[in-house]
Amino acid sequence: QPKIGFGRKKKPRHTLPNGFKKFIVSNVKDLELLLMHNRKYCAEIAHNVSAPKRRAIVERAGQLNVRVTNAASRLREEEDA
């Protein structure tokens, strides 16, 4: 049974160090959900999204003013090659 001292407070429980909560995004349509919540939630691109879709998601996030935590993850590999 867990002890009471090992939990976190309810308000900052799922908050990242930058103050946002994480929302997993798989396509551009998922990103549209964050349009009204871009001050509370940030997007994180799912691990199984291809590089061309990632580029489209990052571009659309810039237009919607949504922060993406892993924006440069697969885009760097193509620039090096």
Short mmCIF file of the N, C-alpha and C atoms (twelve columns), coordinates in Angstrom:
data_MODEL
# 
_entry.id   MODEL 
# 
loop_
_atom_site.group_PDB 
_atom_site.id 
_atom_site.type_symbol 
_atom_site.label_atom_id 
_atom_site.label_alt_id 
_atom_site.label_comp_id 
_atom_site.label_asym_id 
_atom_site.label_seq_id 
_atom_site.Cartn_x 
_atom_site.Cartn_y 
_atom_site.Cartn_z 
_atom_site.pdbx_PDB_model_num 
ATOM 1   N N  . GLN A 1  0.838  -1.181 0.000   1 
ATOM 2   C CA . GLN A 1  0.000  0.000  0.000   1 
ATOM 3   C C  . GLN A 1  0.889  1.253  0.000   1 
ATOM 4   N N  . PRO A 2  0.607  2.221  -0.872  1 
ATOM 5   C CA . PRO A 2  1.451  3.416  -0.925  1 
ATOM 6   C C  . PRO A 2  1.254  4.296  0.303   1 
ATOM 7   N N  . LYS A 3  2.331  4.929  0.714   1 
ATOM 8   C CA . LYS A 3  2.280  5.838  1.851   1 
ATOM 9   C C  . LYS A 3  1.851  7.215  1.370   1 
ATOM 10  N N  . ILE A 4  1.307  7.989  2.254   1 
ATOM 11  C CA . ILE A 4  0.723  9.266  1.876   1 
ATOM 12  C C  . ILE A 4  1.785  10.287 1.454   1 
ATOM 13  N N  . GLY A 5  3.026  10.112 1.895   1 
ATOM 14  C CA . GLY A 5  4.039  11.105 1.614   1 
ATOM 15  C C  . GLY A 5  4.640  11.038 0.236   1 
ATOM 16  N N  . PHE A 6  4.352  10.013 -0.557  1 
ATOM 17  C CA . PHE A 6  5.013  9.851  -1.846  1 
ATOM 18  C C  . PHE A 6  4.230  10.437 -3.016  1 
ATOM 19  N N  . GLY A 7  3.134  11.075 -2.770  1 
ATOM 20  C CA . GLY A 7  2.348  11.660 -3.843  1 
ATOM 21  C C  . GLY A 7  2.768  13.090 -4.117  1 
ATOM 22  N N  . ARG A 8  2.150  13.685 -5.145  1 
ATOM 23  C CA . ARG A 8  2.348  15.098 -5.425  1 
ATOM 24  C C  . ARG A 8  1.039  15.810 -5.178  1 
ATOM 25  N N  . LYS A 9  1.093  17.094 -5.073  1 
ATOM 26  C CA . LYS A 9  -0.117 17.876 -4.932  1 
ATOM 27  C C  . LYS A 9  -0.954 17.727 -6.194  1 
ATOM 28  N N  . LYS A 10 -2.247 17.905 -6.073  1 
ATOM 29  C CA . LYS A 10 -3.142 17.644 -7.188  1 
ATOM 30  C C  . LYS A 10 -2.939 18.623 -8.343  1 
ATOM 31  N N  . LYS A 11 -2.732 19.879 -8.054  1 
ATOM 32  C CA . LYS A 11 -2.635 20.890 -9.110  1 
ATOM 33  C C  . LYS A 11 -1.416 20.691 -10.019 1 
ATOM 34  N N  . PRO A 12 -0.197 20.505 -9.494  1 
ATOM 35  C CA . PRO A 12 0.950  20.338 -10.405 1 
ATOM 36  C C  . PRO A 12 1.244  18.887 -10.770 1 
ATOM 37  N N  . ARG A 13 0.303  17.984 -10.626 1 
ATOM 38  C CA . ARG A 13 0.611  16.558 -10.750 1 
ATOM 39  C C  . ARG A 13 1.137  16.183 -12.134 1 
ATOM 40  N N  . HIS A 14 0.482  16.567 -13.194 1 
ATOM 41  C CA . HIS A 14 0.922  16.184 -14.539 1 
ATOM 42  C C  . HIS A 14 1.566  17.348 -15.281 1 
ATOM 43  N N  . THR A 15 2.021  18.348 -14.557 1 
ATOM 44  C CA . THR A 15 2.607  19.525 -15.173 1 
ATOM 45  C C  . THR A 15 4.099  19.306 -15.430 1 
ATOM 46  N N  . LEU A 16 4.547  19.690 -16.616 1 
ATOM 47  C CA . LEU A 16 5.959  19.608 -16.974 1 
ATOM 48  C C  . LEU A 16 6.726  20.759 -16.315 1 
ATOM 49  N N  . PRO A 17 8.037  20.711 -16.285 1 
ATOM 50  C CA . PRO A 17 8.805  21.818 -15.697 1 
ATOM 51  C C  . PRO A 17 8.589  23.167 -16.382 1 
ATOM 52  N N  . ASN A 18 8.169  23.158 -17.661 1 
ATOM 53  C CA . ASN A 18 7.913  24.427 -18.345 1 
ATOM 54  C C  . ASN A 18 6.526  24.986 -18.051 1 
ATOM 55  N N  . GLY A 19 5.721  24.305 -17.224 1 
ATOM 56  C CA . GLY A 19 4.423  24.827 -16.820 1 
ATOM 57  C C  . GLY A 19 3.263  24.307 -17.640 1 
ATOM 58  N N  . PHE A 20 3.522  23.526 -18.688 1 
ATOM 59  C CA . PHE A 20 2.465  23.009 -19.544 1 
ATOM 60  C C  . PHE A 20 2.129  21.567 -19.173 1 
ATOM 61  N N  . LYS A 21 0.959  21.132 -19.598 1 
ATOM 62  C CA . LYS A 21 0.612  19.722 -19.514 1 
ATOM 63  C C  . LYS A 21 0.797  19.117 -20.893 1 
ATOM 64  N N  . LYS A 22 1.113  17.827 -20.955 1 
ATOM 65  C CA . LYS A 22 1.461  17.168 -22.202 1 
ATOM 66  C C  . LYS A 22 0.217  16.619 -22.893 1 
ATOM 67  N N  . PHE A 23 0.166  16.741 -24.231 1 
ATOM 68  C CA . PHE A 23 -0.910 16.176 -25.038 1 
ATOM 69  C C  . PHE A 23 -0.262 15.472 -26.227 1 
ATOM 70  N N  . ILE A 24 -0.487 14.171 -26.356 1 
ATOM 71  C CA . ILE A 24 0.134  13.388 -27.429 1 
ATOM 72  C C  . ILE A 24 -0.605 13.652 -28.738 1 
ATOM 73  N N  . VAL A 25 0.150  13.965 -29.789 1 
ATOM 74  C CA . VAL A 25 -0.402 14.311 -31.097 1 
ATOM 75  C C  . VAL A 25 0.097  13.303 -32.124 1 
ATOM 76  N N  . SER A 26 -0.825 12.741 -32.913 1 
ATOM 77  C CA . SER A 26 -0.441 11.792 -33.955 1 
ATOM 78  C C  . SER A 26 -0.594 12.361 -35.356 1 
ATOM 79  N N  . ASN A 27 -1.442 13.376 -35.515 1 
ATOM 80  C CA . ASN A 27 -1.624 13.995 -36.828 1 
ATOM 81  C C  . ASN A 27 -2.012 15.463 -36.648 1 
ATOM 82  N N  . VAL A 28 -2.176 16.150 -37.759 1 
ATOM 83  C CA . VAL A 28 -2.475 17.583 -37.709 1 
ATOM 84  C C  . VAL A 28 -3.854 17.827 -37.117 1 
ATOM 85  N N  . LYS A 29 -4.769 16.907 -37.335 1 
ATOM 86  C CA . LYS A 29 -6.130 17.070 -36.812 1 
ATOM 87  C C  . LYS A 29 -6.142 17.063 -35.280 1 
ATOM 88  N N  . ASP A 30 -5.278 16.247 -34.671 1 
ATOM 89  C CA . ASP A 30 -5.169 16.249 -33.212 1 
ATOM 90  C C  . ASP A 30 -4.660 17.588 -32.695 1 
ATOM 91  N N  . LEU A 31 -3.835 18.233 -33.476 1 
ATOM 92  C CA . LEU A 31 -3.256 19.511 -33.079 1 
ATOM 93  C C  . LEU A 31 -4.314 20.609 -33.006 1 
ATOM 94  N N  . GLU A 32 -5.351 20.487 -33.825 1 
ATOM 95  C CA . GLU A 32 -6.415 21.493 -33.837 1 
ATOM 96  C C  . GLU A 32 -7.160 21.547 -32.502 1 
ATOM 97  N N  . LEU A 33 -7.125 20.442 -31.744 1 
ATOM 98  C CA . LEU A 33 -7.807 20.420 -30.448 1 
ATOM 99  C C  . LEU A 33 -7.153 21.367 -29.454 1 
ATOM 100 N N  . LEU A 34 -5.875 21.672 -29.647 1 
ATOM 101 C CA . LEU A 34 -5.153 22.530 -28.720 1 
ATOM 102 C C  . LEU A 34 -5.270 24.009 -29.061 1 
ATOM 103 N N  . LEU A 35 -6.071 24.341 -30.032 1 
ATOM 104 C CA . LEU A 35 -6.177 25.729 -30.487 1 
ATOM 105 C C  . LEU A 35 -6.605 26.661 -29.349 1 
ATOM 106 N N  . MET A 36 -7.611 26.266 -28.579 1 
ATOM 107 C CA . MET A 36 -8.106 27.114 -27.495 1 
ATOM 108 C C  . MET A 36 -7.353 26.879 -26.182 1 
ATOM 109 N N  . HIS A 37 -6.505 25.864 -26.121 1 
ATOM 110 C CA . HIS A 37 -5.834 25.513 -24.876 1 
ATOM 111 C C  . HIS A 37 -4.317 25.632 -24.982 1 
ATOM 112 N N  . ASN A 38 -3.829 26.515 -25.852 1 
ATOM 113 C CA . ASN A 38 -2.386 26.574 -26.097 1 
ATOM 114 C C  . ASN A 38 -1.614 27.238 -24.962 1 
ATOM 115 N N  . ARG A 39 -2.275 27.775 -23.948 1 
ATOM 116 C CA . ARG A 39 -1.582 28.330 -22.787 1 
ATOM 117 C C  . ARG A 39 -1.477 27.316 -21.659 1 
ATOM 118 N N  . LYS A 40 -2.223 26.216 -21.739 1 
ATOM 119 C CA . LYS A 40 -2.215 25.212 -20.680 1 
ATOM 120 C C  . LYS A 40 -1.570 23.899 -21.129 1 
ATOM 121 N N  . TYR A 41 -1.766 23.517 -22.396 1 
ATOM 122 C CA . TYR A 41 -1.263 22.242 -22.905 1 
ATOM 123 C C  . TYR A 41 -0.221 22.484 -23.988 1 
ATOM 124 N N  . CYS A 42 0.764  21.612 -24.043 1 
ATOM 125 C CA . CYS A 42 1.726  21.624 -25.134 1 
ATOM 126 C C  . CYS A 42 1.626  20.285 -25.854 1 
ATOM 127 N N  . ALA A 43 1.986  20.268 -27.107 1 
ATOM 128 C CA . ALA A 43 1.898  19.058 -27.919 1 
ATOM 129 C C  . ALA A 43 3.186  18.269 -27.819 1 
ATOM 130 N N  . GLU A 44 3.038  16.959 -27.821 1 
ATOM 131 C CA . GLU A 44 4.190  16.075 -27.950 1 
ATOM 132 C C  . GLU A 44 3.869  15.103 -29.067 1 
ATOM 133 N N  . ILE A 45 4.714  15.052 -30.083 1 
ATOM 134 C CA . ILE A 45 4.468  14.197 -31.238 1 
ATOM 135 C C  . ILE A 45 4.717  12.752 -30.832 1 
ATOM 136 N N  . ALA A 46 3.793  11.865 -31.194 1 
ATOM 137 C CA . ALA A 46 3.897  10.456 -30.841 1 
ATOM 138 C C  . ALA A 46 5.131  9.835  -31.494 1 
ATOM 139 N N  . HIS A 47 5.613  8.749  -30.921 1 
ATOM 140 C CA . HIS A 47 6.870  8.157  -31.374 1 
ATOM 141 C C  . HIS A 47 6.757  7.489  -32.736 1 
ATOM 142 N N  . ASN A 48 5.558  7.121  -33.158 1 
ATOM 143 C CA . ASN A 48 5.406  6.368  -34.404 1 
ATOM 144 C C  . ASN A 48 4.975  7.244  -35.578 1 
ATOM 145 N N  . VAL A 49 5.219  8.541  -35.514 1 
ATOM 146 C CA . VAL A 49 4.854  9.465  -36.591 1 
ATOM 147 C C  . VAL A 49 6.061  9.643  -37.499 1 
ATOM 148 N N  . SER A 50 5.839  9.568  -38.810 1 
ATOM 149 C CA . SER A 50 6.937  9.664  -39.778 1 
ATOM 150 C C  . SER A 50 7.446  11.101 -39.888 1 
ATOM 151 N N  . ALA A 51 8.608  11.241 -40.497 1 
ATOM 152 C CA . ALA A 51 9.255  12.551 -40.602 1 
ATOM 153 C C  . ALA A 51 8.447  13.557 -41.428 1 
ATOM 154 N N  . PRO A 52 7.846  13.180 -42.580 1 
ATOM 155 C CA . PRO A 52 7.054  14.174 -43.311 1 
ATOM 156 C C  . PRO A 52 5.836  14.663 -42.527 1 
ATOM 157 N N  . LYS A 53 5.178  13.757 -41.796 1 
ATOM 158 C CA . LYS A 53 4.045  14.186 -40.975 1 
ATOM 159 C C  . LYS A 53 4.506  15.050 -39.813 1 
ATOM 160 N N  . ARG A 54 5.678  14.736 -39.253 1 
ATOM 161 C CA . ARG A 54 6.222  15.558 -38.175 1 
ATOM 162 C C  . ARG A 54 6.465  16.977 -38.658 1 
ATOM 163 N N  . ARG A 55 7.002  17.095 -39.865 1 
ATOM 164 C CA . ARG A 55 7.255  18.423 -40.419 1 
ATOM 165 C C  . ARG A 55 5.954  19.205 -40.564 1 
ATOM 166 N N  . ALA A 56 4.888  18.530 -41.024 1 
ATOM 167 C CA . ALA A 56 3.591  19.192 -41.171 1 
ATOM 168 C C  . ALA A 56 3.018  19.593 -39.810 1 
ATOM 169 N N  . ILE A 57 3.187  18.728 -38.810 1 
ATOM 170 C CA . ILE A 57 2.665  19.028 -37.476 1 
ATOM 171 C C  . ILE A 57 3.392  20.226 -36.874 1 
ATOM 172 N N  . VAL A 58 4.718  20.265 -37.018 1 
ATOM 173 C CA . VAL A 58 5.496  21.370 -36.462 1 
ATOM 174 C C  . VAL A 58 5.146  22.680 -37.165 1 
ATOM 175 N N  . GLU A 59 4.945  22.613 -38.476 1 
ATOM 176 C CA . GLU A 59 4.582  23.814 -39.232 1 
ATOM 177 C C  . GLU A 59 3.215  24.341 -38.802 1 
ATOM 178 N N  . ARG A 60 2.246  23.442 -38.644 1 
ATOM 179 C CA . ARG A 60 0.903  23.850 -38.226 1 
ATOM 180 C C  . ARG A 60 0.900  24.351 -36.780 1 
ATOM 181 N N  . ALA A 61 1.736  23.763 -35.935 1 
ATOM 182 C CA . ALA A 61 1.824  24.212 -34.547 1 
ATOM 183 C C  . ALA A 61 2.350  25.644 -34.473 1 
ATOM 184 N N  . GLY A 62 3.254  25.979 -35.367 1 
ATOM 185 C CA . GLY A 62 3.739  27.351 -35.422 1 
ATOM 186 C C  . GLY A 62 2.647  28.329 -35.811 1 
ATOM 187 N N  . GLN A 63 1.775  27.913 -36.710 1 
ATOM 188 C CA . GLN A 63 0.664  28.768 -37.117 1 
ATOM 189 C C  . GLN A 63 -0.358 28.940 -35.996 1 
ATOM 190 N N  . LEU A 64 -0.578 27.874 -35.225 1 
ATOM 191 C CA . LEU A 64 -1.565 27.920 -34.141 1 
ATOM 192 C C  . LEU A 64 -0.983 28.429 -32.829 1 
ATOM 193 N N  . ASN A 65 0.318  28.702 -32.799 1 
ATOM 194 C CA . ASN A 65 1.005  29.160 -31.601 1 
ATOM 195 C C  . ASN A 65 0.928  28.121 -30.482 1 
ATOM 196 N N  . VAL A 66 1.140  26.851 -30.852 1 
ATOM 197 C CA . VAL A 66 1.147  25.743 -29.897 1 
ATOM 198 C C  . VAL A 66 2.583  25.283 -29.733 1 
ATOM 199 N N  . ARG A 67 3.011  25.115 -28.511 1 
ATOM 200 C CA . ARG A 67 4.378  24.664 -28.250 1 
ATOM 201 C C  . ARG A 67 4.469  23.152 -28.451 1 
ATOM 202 N N  . VAL A 68 5.547  22.701 -29.109 1 
ATOM 203 C CA . VAL A 68 5.800  21.280 -29.325 1 
ATOM 204 C C  . VAL A 68 7.067  20.922 -28.558 1 
ATOM 205 N N  . THR A 69 6.966  19.919 -27.676 1 
ATOM 206 C CA . THR A 69 8.112  19.586 -26.827 1 
ATOM 207 C C  . THR A 69 9.220  18.899 -27.612 1 
ATOM 208 N N  . ASN A 70 8.892  17.994 -28.534 1 
ATOM 209 C CA . ASN A 70 9.910  17.264 -29.296 1 
ATOM 210 C C  . ASN A 70 9.843  17.643 -30.774 1 
ATOM 211 N N  . ALA A 71 9.931  18.927 -31.062 1 
ATOM 212 C CA . ALA A 71 9.754  19.415 -32.426 1 
ATOM 213 C C  . ALA A 71 10.888 18.996 -33.354 1 
ATOM 214 N N  . ALA A 72 12.099 18.891 -32.842 1 
ATOM 215 C CA . ALA A 72 13.252 18.637 -33.712 1 
ATOM 216 C C  . ALA A 72 13.690 17.180 -33.689 1 
ATOM 217 N N  . SER A 73 12.845 16.270 -33.263 1 
ATOM 218 C CA . SER A 73 13.305 14.907 -32.991 1 
ATOM 219 C C  . SER A 73 13.737 14.150 -34.246 1 
ATOM 220 N N  . ARG A 74 12.921 14.007 -35.253 1 
ATOM 221 C CA . ARG A 74 13.327 13.270 -36.445 1 
ATOM 222 C C  . ARG A 74 13.728 14.179 -37.593 1 
ATOM 223 N N  . LEU A 75 13.607 15.455 -37.407 1 
ATOM 224 C CA . LEU A 75 13.942 16.379 -38.485 1 
ATOM 225 C C  . LEU A 75 15.441 16.577 -38.588 1 
ATOM 226 N N  . ARG A 76 16.172 16.385 -37.493 1 
ATOM 227 C CA . ARG A 76 17.625 16.577 -37.510 1 
ATOM 228 C C  . ARG A 76 18.331 15.513 -38.342 1 
ATOM 229 N N  . GLU A 77 17.810 14.285 -38.320 1 
ATOM 230 C CA . GLU A 77 18.468 13.176 -39.021 1 
ATOM 231 C C  . GLU A 77 18.535 13.412 -40.528 1 
ATOM 232 N N  . GLU A 78 17.475 14.022 -41.076 1 
ATOM 233 C CA . GLU A 78 17.470 14.264 -42.518 1 
ATOM 234 C C  . GLU A 78 18.414 15.401 -42.901 1 
ATOM 235 N N  . GLU A 79 18.573 16.383 -42.033 1 
ATOM 236 C CA . GLU A 79 19.479 17.487 -42.331 1 
ATOM 237 C C  . GLU A 79 20.935 17.014 -42.347 1 
ATOM 238 N N  . ASP A 80 21.259 16.065 -41.461 1 
ATOM 239 C CA . ASP A 80 22.625 15.549 -41.412 1 
ATOM 240 C C  . ASP A 80 22.958 14.708 -42.635 1 
ATOM 241 N N  . ALA A 81 21.985 14.008 -43.163 1 
ATOM 242 C CA . ALA A 81 22.227 13.077 -44.274 1 
ATOM 243 C C  . ALA A 81 22.415 13.786 -45.606 1 
# 
